[in-house]
CSV table of C-alpha atoms in Angstrom, one decimal:
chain,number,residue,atom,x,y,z
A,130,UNK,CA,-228.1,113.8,160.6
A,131,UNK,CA,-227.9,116.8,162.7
A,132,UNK,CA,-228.8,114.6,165.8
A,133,UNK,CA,-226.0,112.6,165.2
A,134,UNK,CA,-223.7,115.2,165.0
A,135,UNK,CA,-225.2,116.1,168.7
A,136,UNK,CA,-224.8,113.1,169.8
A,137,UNK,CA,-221.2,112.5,168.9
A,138,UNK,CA,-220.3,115.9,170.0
A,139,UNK,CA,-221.9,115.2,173.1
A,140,UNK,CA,-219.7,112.1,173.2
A,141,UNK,CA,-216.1,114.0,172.1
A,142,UNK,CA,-217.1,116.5,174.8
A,143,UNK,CA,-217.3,113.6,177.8
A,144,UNK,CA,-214.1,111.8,176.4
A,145,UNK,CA,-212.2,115.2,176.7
A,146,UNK,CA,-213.8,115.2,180.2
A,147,UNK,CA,-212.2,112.4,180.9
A,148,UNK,CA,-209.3,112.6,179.4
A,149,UNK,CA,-207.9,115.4,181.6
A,150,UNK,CA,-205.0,115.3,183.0
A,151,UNK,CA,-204.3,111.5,181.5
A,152,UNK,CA,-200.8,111.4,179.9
A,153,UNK,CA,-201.8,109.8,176.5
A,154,UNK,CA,-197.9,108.2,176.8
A,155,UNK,CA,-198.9,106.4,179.5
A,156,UNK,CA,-201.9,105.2,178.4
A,157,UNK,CA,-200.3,103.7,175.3
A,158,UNK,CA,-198.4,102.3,177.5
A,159,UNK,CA,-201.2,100.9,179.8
A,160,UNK,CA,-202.4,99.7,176.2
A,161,UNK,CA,-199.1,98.0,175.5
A,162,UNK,CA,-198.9,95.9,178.8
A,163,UNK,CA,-202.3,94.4,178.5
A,164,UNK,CA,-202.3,90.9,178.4
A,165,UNK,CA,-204.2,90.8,174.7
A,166,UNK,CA,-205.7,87.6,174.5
A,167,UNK,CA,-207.4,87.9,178.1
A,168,UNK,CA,-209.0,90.6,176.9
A,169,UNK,CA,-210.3,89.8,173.6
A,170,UNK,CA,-211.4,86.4,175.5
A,171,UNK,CA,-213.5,87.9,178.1
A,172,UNK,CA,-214.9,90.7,175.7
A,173,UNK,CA,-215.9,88.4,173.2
A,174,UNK,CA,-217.4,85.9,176.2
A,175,UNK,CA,-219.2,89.1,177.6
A,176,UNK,CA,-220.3,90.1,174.1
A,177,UNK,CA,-221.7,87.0,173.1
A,178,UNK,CA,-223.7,86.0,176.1
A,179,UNK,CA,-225.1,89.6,176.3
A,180,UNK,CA,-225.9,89.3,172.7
A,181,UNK,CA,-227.4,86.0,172.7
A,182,UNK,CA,-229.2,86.2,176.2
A,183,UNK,CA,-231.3,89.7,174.9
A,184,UNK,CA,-232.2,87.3,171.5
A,185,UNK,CA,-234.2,85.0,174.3
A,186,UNK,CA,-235.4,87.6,176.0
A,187,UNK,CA,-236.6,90.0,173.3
A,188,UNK,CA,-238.1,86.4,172.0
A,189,UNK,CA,-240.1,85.7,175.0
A,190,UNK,CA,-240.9,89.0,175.6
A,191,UNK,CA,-243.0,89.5,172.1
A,192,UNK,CA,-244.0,86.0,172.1
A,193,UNK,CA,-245.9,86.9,175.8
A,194,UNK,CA,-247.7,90.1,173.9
A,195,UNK,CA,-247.5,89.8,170.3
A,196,UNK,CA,-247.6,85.7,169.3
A,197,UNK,CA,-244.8,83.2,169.3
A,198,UNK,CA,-241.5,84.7,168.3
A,199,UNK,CA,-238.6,82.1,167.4
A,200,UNK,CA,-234.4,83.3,168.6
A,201,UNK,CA,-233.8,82.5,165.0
A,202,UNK,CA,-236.6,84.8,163.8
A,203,UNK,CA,-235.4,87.7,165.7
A,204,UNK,CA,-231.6,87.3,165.5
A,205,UNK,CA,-231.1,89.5,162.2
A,206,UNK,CA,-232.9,92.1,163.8
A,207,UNK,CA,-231.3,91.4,167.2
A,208,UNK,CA,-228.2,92.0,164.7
A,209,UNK,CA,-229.4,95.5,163.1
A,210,UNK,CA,-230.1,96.6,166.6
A,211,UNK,CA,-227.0,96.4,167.9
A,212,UNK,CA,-225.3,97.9,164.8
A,213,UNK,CA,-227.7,101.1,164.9
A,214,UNK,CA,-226.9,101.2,168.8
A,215,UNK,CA,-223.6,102.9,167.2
A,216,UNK,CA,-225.7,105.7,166.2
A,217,UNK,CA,-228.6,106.0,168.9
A,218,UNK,CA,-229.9,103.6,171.4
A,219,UNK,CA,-233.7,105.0,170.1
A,220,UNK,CA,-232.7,104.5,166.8
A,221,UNK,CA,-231.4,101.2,167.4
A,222,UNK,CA,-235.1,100.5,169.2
A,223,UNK,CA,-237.0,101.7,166.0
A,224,UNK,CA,-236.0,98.0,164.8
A,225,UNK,CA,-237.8,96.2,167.2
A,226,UNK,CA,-241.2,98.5,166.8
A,227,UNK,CA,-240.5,97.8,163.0
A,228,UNK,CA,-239.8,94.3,163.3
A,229,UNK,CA,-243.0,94.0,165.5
A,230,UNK,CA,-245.2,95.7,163.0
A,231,UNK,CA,-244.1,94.0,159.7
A,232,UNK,CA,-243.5,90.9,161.2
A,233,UNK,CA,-246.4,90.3,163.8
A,234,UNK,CA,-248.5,93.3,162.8
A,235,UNK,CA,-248.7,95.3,165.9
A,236,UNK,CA,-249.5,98.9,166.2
A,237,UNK,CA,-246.6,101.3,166.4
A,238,UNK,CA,-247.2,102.7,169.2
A,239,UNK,CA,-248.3,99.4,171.2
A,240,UNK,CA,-244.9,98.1,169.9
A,241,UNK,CA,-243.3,101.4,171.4
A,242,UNK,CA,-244.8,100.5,174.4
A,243,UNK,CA,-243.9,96.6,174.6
A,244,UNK,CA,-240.3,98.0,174.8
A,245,UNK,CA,-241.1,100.6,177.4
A,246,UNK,CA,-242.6,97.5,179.7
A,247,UNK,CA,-239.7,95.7,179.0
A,248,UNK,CA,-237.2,99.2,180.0
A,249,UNK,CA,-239.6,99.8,183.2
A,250,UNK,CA,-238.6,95.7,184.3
A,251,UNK,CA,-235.1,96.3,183.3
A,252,UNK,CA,-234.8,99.7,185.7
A,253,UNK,CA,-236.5,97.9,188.4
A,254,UNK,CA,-234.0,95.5,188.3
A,255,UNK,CA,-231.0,97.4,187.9
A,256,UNK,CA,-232.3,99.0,191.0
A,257,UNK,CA,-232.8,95.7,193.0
A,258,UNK,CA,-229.1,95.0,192.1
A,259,UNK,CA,-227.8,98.6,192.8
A,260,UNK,CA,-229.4,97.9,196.7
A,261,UNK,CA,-228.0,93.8,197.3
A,262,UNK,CA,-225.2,95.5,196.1
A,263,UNK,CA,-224.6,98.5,198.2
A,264,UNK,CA,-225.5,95.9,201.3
A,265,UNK,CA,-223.1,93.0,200.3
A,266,UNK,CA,-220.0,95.7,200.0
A,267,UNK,CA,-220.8,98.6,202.2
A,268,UNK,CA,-217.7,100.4,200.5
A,269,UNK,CA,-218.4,100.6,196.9
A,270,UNK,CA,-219.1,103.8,195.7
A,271,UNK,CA,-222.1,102.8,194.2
A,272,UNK,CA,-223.0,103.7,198.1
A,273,UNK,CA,-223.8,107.0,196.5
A,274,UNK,CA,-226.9,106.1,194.3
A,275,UNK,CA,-228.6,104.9,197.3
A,276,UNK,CA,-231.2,107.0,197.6
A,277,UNK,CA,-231.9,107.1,193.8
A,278,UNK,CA,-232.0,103.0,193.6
A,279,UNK,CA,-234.5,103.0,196.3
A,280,UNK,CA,-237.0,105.2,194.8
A,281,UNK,CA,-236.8,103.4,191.4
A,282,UNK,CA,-237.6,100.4,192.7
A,283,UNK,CA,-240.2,101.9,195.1
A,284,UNK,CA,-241.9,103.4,192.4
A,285,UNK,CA,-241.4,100.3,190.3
A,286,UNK,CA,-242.8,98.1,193.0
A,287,UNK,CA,-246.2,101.0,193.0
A,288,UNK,CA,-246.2,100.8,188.9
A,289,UNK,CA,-246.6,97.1,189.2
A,290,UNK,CA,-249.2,96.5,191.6
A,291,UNK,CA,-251.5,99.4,189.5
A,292,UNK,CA,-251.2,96.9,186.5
A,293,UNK,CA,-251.4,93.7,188.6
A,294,UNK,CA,-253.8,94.4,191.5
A,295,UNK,CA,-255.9,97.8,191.3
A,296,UNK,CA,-255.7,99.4,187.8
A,297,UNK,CA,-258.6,97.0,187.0
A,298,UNK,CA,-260.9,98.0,189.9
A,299,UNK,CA,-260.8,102.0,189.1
A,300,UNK,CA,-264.4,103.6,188.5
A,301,UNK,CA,-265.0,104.1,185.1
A,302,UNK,CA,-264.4,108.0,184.1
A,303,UNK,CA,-261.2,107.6,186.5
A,304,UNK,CA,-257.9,109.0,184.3
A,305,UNK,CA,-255.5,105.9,185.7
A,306,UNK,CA,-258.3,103.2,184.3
A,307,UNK,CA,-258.8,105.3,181.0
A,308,UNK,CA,-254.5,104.9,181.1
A,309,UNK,CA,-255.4,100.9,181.7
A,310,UNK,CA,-257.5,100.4,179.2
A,311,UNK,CA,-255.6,102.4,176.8
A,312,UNK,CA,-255.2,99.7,173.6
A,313,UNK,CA,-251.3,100.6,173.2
A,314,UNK,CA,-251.0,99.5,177.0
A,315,UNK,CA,-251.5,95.7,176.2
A,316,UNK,CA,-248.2,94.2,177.4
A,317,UNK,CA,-248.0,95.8,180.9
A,318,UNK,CA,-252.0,95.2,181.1
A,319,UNK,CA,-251.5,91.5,179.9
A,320,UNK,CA,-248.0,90.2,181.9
A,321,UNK,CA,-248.2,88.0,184.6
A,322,UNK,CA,-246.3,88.0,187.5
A,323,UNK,CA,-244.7,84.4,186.2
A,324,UNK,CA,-243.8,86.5,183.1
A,325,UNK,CA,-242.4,89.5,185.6
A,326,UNK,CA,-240.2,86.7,186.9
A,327,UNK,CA,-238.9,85.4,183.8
A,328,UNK,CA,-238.0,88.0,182.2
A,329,UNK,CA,-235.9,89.5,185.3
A,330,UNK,CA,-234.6,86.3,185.3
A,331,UNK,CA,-233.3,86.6,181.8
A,332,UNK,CA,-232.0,90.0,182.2
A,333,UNK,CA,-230.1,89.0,185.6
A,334,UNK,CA,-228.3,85.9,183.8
A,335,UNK,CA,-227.2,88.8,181.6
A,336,UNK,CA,-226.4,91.5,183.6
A,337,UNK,CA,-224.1,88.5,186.1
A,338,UNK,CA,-222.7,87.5,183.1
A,339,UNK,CA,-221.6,90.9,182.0
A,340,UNK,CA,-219.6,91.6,185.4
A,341,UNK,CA,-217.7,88.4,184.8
A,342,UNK,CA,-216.6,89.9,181.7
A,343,UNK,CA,-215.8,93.5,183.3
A,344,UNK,CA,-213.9,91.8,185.5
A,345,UNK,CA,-212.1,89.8,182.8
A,346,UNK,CA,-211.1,92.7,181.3
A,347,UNK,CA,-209.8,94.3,184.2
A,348,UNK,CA,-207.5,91.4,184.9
A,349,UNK,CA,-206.2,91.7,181.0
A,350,UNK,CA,-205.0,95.3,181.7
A,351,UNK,CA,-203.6,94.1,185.4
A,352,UNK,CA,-206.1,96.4,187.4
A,353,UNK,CA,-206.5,95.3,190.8
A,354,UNK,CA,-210.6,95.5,191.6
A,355,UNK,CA,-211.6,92.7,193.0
A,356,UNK,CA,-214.5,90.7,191.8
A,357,UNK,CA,-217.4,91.1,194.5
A,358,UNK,CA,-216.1,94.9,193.8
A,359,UNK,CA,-216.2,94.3,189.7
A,360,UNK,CA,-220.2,92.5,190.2
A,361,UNK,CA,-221.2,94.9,192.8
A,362,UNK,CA,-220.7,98.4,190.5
A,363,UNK,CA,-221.6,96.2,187.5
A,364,UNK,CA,-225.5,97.4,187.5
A,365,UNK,CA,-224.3,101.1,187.8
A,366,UNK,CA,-222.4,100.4,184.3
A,367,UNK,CA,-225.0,98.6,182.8
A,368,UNK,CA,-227.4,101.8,183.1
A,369,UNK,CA,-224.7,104.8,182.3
A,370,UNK,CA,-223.7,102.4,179.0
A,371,UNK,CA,-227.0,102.0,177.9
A,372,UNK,CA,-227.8,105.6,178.2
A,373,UNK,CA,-229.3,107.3,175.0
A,374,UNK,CA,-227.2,110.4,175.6
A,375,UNK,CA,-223.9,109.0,173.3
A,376,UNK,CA,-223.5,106.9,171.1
A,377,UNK,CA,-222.7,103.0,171.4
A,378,UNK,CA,-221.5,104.1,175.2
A,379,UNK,CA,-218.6,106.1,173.6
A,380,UNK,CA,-217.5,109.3,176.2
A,381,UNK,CA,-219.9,107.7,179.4
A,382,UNK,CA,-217.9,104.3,179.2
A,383,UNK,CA,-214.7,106.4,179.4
A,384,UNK,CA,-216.4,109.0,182.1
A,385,UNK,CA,-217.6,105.7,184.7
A,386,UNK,CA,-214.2,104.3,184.3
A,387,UNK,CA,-212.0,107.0,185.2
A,388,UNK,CA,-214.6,108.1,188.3
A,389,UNK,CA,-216.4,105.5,189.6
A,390,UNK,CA,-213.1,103.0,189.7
A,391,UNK,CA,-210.3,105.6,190.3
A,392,UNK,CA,-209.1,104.3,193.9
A,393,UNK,CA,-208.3,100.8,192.2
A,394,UNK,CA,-206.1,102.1,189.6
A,395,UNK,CA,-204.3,105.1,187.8
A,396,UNK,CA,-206.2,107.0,185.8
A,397,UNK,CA,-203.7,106.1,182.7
A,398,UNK,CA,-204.7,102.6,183.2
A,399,UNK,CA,-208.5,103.0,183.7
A,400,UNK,CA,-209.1,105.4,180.3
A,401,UNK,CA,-206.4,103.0,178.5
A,402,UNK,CA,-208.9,99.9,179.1
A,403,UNK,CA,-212.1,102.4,178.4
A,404,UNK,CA,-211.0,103.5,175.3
A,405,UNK,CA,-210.1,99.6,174.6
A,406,UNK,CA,-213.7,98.6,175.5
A,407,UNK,CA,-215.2,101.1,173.3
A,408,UNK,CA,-213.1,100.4,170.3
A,409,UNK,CA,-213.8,96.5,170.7
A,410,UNK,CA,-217.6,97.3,170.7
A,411,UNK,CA,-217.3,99.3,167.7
A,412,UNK,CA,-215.9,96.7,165.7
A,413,UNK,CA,-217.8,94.0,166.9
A,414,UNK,CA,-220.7,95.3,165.7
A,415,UNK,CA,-220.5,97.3,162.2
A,416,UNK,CA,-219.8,93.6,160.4
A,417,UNK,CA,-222.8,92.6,162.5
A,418,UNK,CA,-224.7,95.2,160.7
A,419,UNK,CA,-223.8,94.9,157.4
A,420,UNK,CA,-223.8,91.1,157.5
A,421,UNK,CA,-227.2,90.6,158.3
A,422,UNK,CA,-229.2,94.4,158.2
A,423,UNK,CA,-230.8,93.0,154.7
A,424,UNK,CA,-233.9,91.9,156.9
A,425,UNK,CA,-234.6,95.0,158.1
A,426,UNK,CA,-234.1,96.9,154.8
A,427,UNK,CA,-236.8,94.4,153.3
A,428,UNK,CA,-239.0,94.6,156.2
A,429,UNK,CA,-238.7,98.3,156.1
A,430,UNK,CA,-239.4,98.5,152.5
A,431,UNK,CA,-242.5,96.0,152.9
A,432,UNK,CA,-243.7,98.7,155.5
A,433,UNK,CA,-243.0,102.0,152.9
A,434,UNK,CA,-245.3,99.9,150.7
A,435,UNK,CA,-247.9,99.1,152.9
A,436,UNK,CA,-247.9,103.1,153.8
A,437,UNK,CA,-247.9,104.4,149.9
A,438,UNK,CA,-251.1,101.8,149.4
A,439,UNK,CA,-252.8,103.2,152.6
A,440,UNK,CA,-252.3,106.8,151.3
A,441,UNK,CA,-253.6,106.0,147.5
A,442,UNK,CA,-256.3,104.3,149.1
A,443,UNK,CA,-256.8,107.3,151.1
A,444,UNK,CA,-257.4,109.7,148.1
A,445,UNK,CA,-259.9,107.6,146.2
């Protein structure tokens, strides 16, 4: 609870950030000139595929570690997930490692760690993207994180070849191979540079798909950004959004709008769709939740049992 209350605070505190100096009359007003149904359209669109493109890939990726997992299998927890992403993007991850342990019987923390290989490939692609980017439109401001990109996916590129090409070869006694061999390390020690690809590929369809939808929603609420502009800052969203330090994107959503997009549009305009954005993803996803979060409540209360017999057991 009280890391909640931290994390919406945090959240209050950016919105207030961003809010300065925006005349909430005008912003109503932005709000009131929208064109509705674009918007609702190309949120919905961008919702959708983003929601049914990380059921295939969260689906491929356990069935590459953890033994064939079905789209229809995962989508109730796919569901919970992105209901709990309202309070905590870790939270919202505790369903996977759940899901994997009641479901497939994996470790906790190899589970943990299935979803950190899948992060590492996600930030090495963001970064890939942040780079093509910054070299198809020399002007964005995404210009700035050039540095940053290019060390992630440096280091990305070095992470990889230790798992693919030399971790293997290390003497025995050597700290990196006692990392490699460590059980919990089975997905990056097991994947396959054909799996490398598909699941970037996966992630890519996504990500391309989200800027579509940015760009839809910029049209609803008349702002002029172009859409090389729209697909070129669309990685840099991706990663602030999906950041851990507010809730469901609420406060950095309205911060990356009114900063990273301010010489396209008045700053009335920019928080006007923001605060629209966040509000559609809020109520997208609490019926998500409580329609179909009855799988996870039985899969965690198959778990609580499966812990109370281990600790009977345990006192015998």
């Amino acid at each position: 609870m009280a890391q909640n209350l931290v994390a919406y605070s945090i959240a209050a505190a950016i919105v207030c950030y961003a809010a300065r100096g925006v005349s909430w009359r005008q912003v109503v007003g932005a709000g009131s000139h929208a064109t509705f149904w674009i918007f609702v359209i190309a949120s919905l669109g961008g919702f959708l595929c983003w929601f049914i493109g990380e059921t295939v890939l969260y689906s491929r990726l356990f069935s590459y570690f953890h033994g064939p997992t079905g789209t229809l299998e995962l989508l109730p927890t796919m569901a919970a997930v992105y209901f709990l992403q309202i309070v905590n993007s870790y939270v919202a991850s505790g369903a996977f490692v759940l899901f994997l342990h009641a479901r497939k019987r994996v470790p906790w923390i190899m589970g943990g760690c299935t979803l950190l290989f899948q992060g590492y490939l996600d930030a090495m692609l963001l970064a890939a993207l942040s780079l093509l980017a910054i070299a198809l439109v020399p002007t964005s401001p995404i210009r700035l994180g050039l540095n940053y990109a290019a060390g992630v996916l440096g280091a990305g590129g070095l992470i990889a070849s230790f798992w693919l090409l030399w971790g293997a070869r290390l003497r025995t006694g050597n700290w990196l191979r006692w990392l490699y061999e460590r059980p919990s390390m089975a997905s990056f020690r097991m994947a396959r540079p054909s799996q490398y690809i598909k699941l970037l590929g996966i992630r890519f369809l996504i990500v391309l798909a989200a800027g579509f939808a940015l760009y839809g929603q910029f049209v609803s609420f008349h702002i002029g950004v172009t859409l090389m502009q729209t697909l070129a800052l669309t990685p840099f969203i991706v990663a602030i959004g999906n950041s851990p330090i507010s809730p469901g994107g609420i406060g950095t959503t309205q911060l990356v709008f009114t900063l990273v997009f301010a010489r396209f549009a008045s700053k009335d305009n920019l928080f006007a769709l923001s605060l629209a954005v966040s509000a559609f993803n809020l109520l997208i996803r609490i019926p998500m939740g409580l329609a179909m979060g009855a799988p996870l409540v039985e899969e965690a209360v198959e778990v609580e049992g499966e812990l109370v017999t281990k600790r009977k057991v345990g006192q015998l």
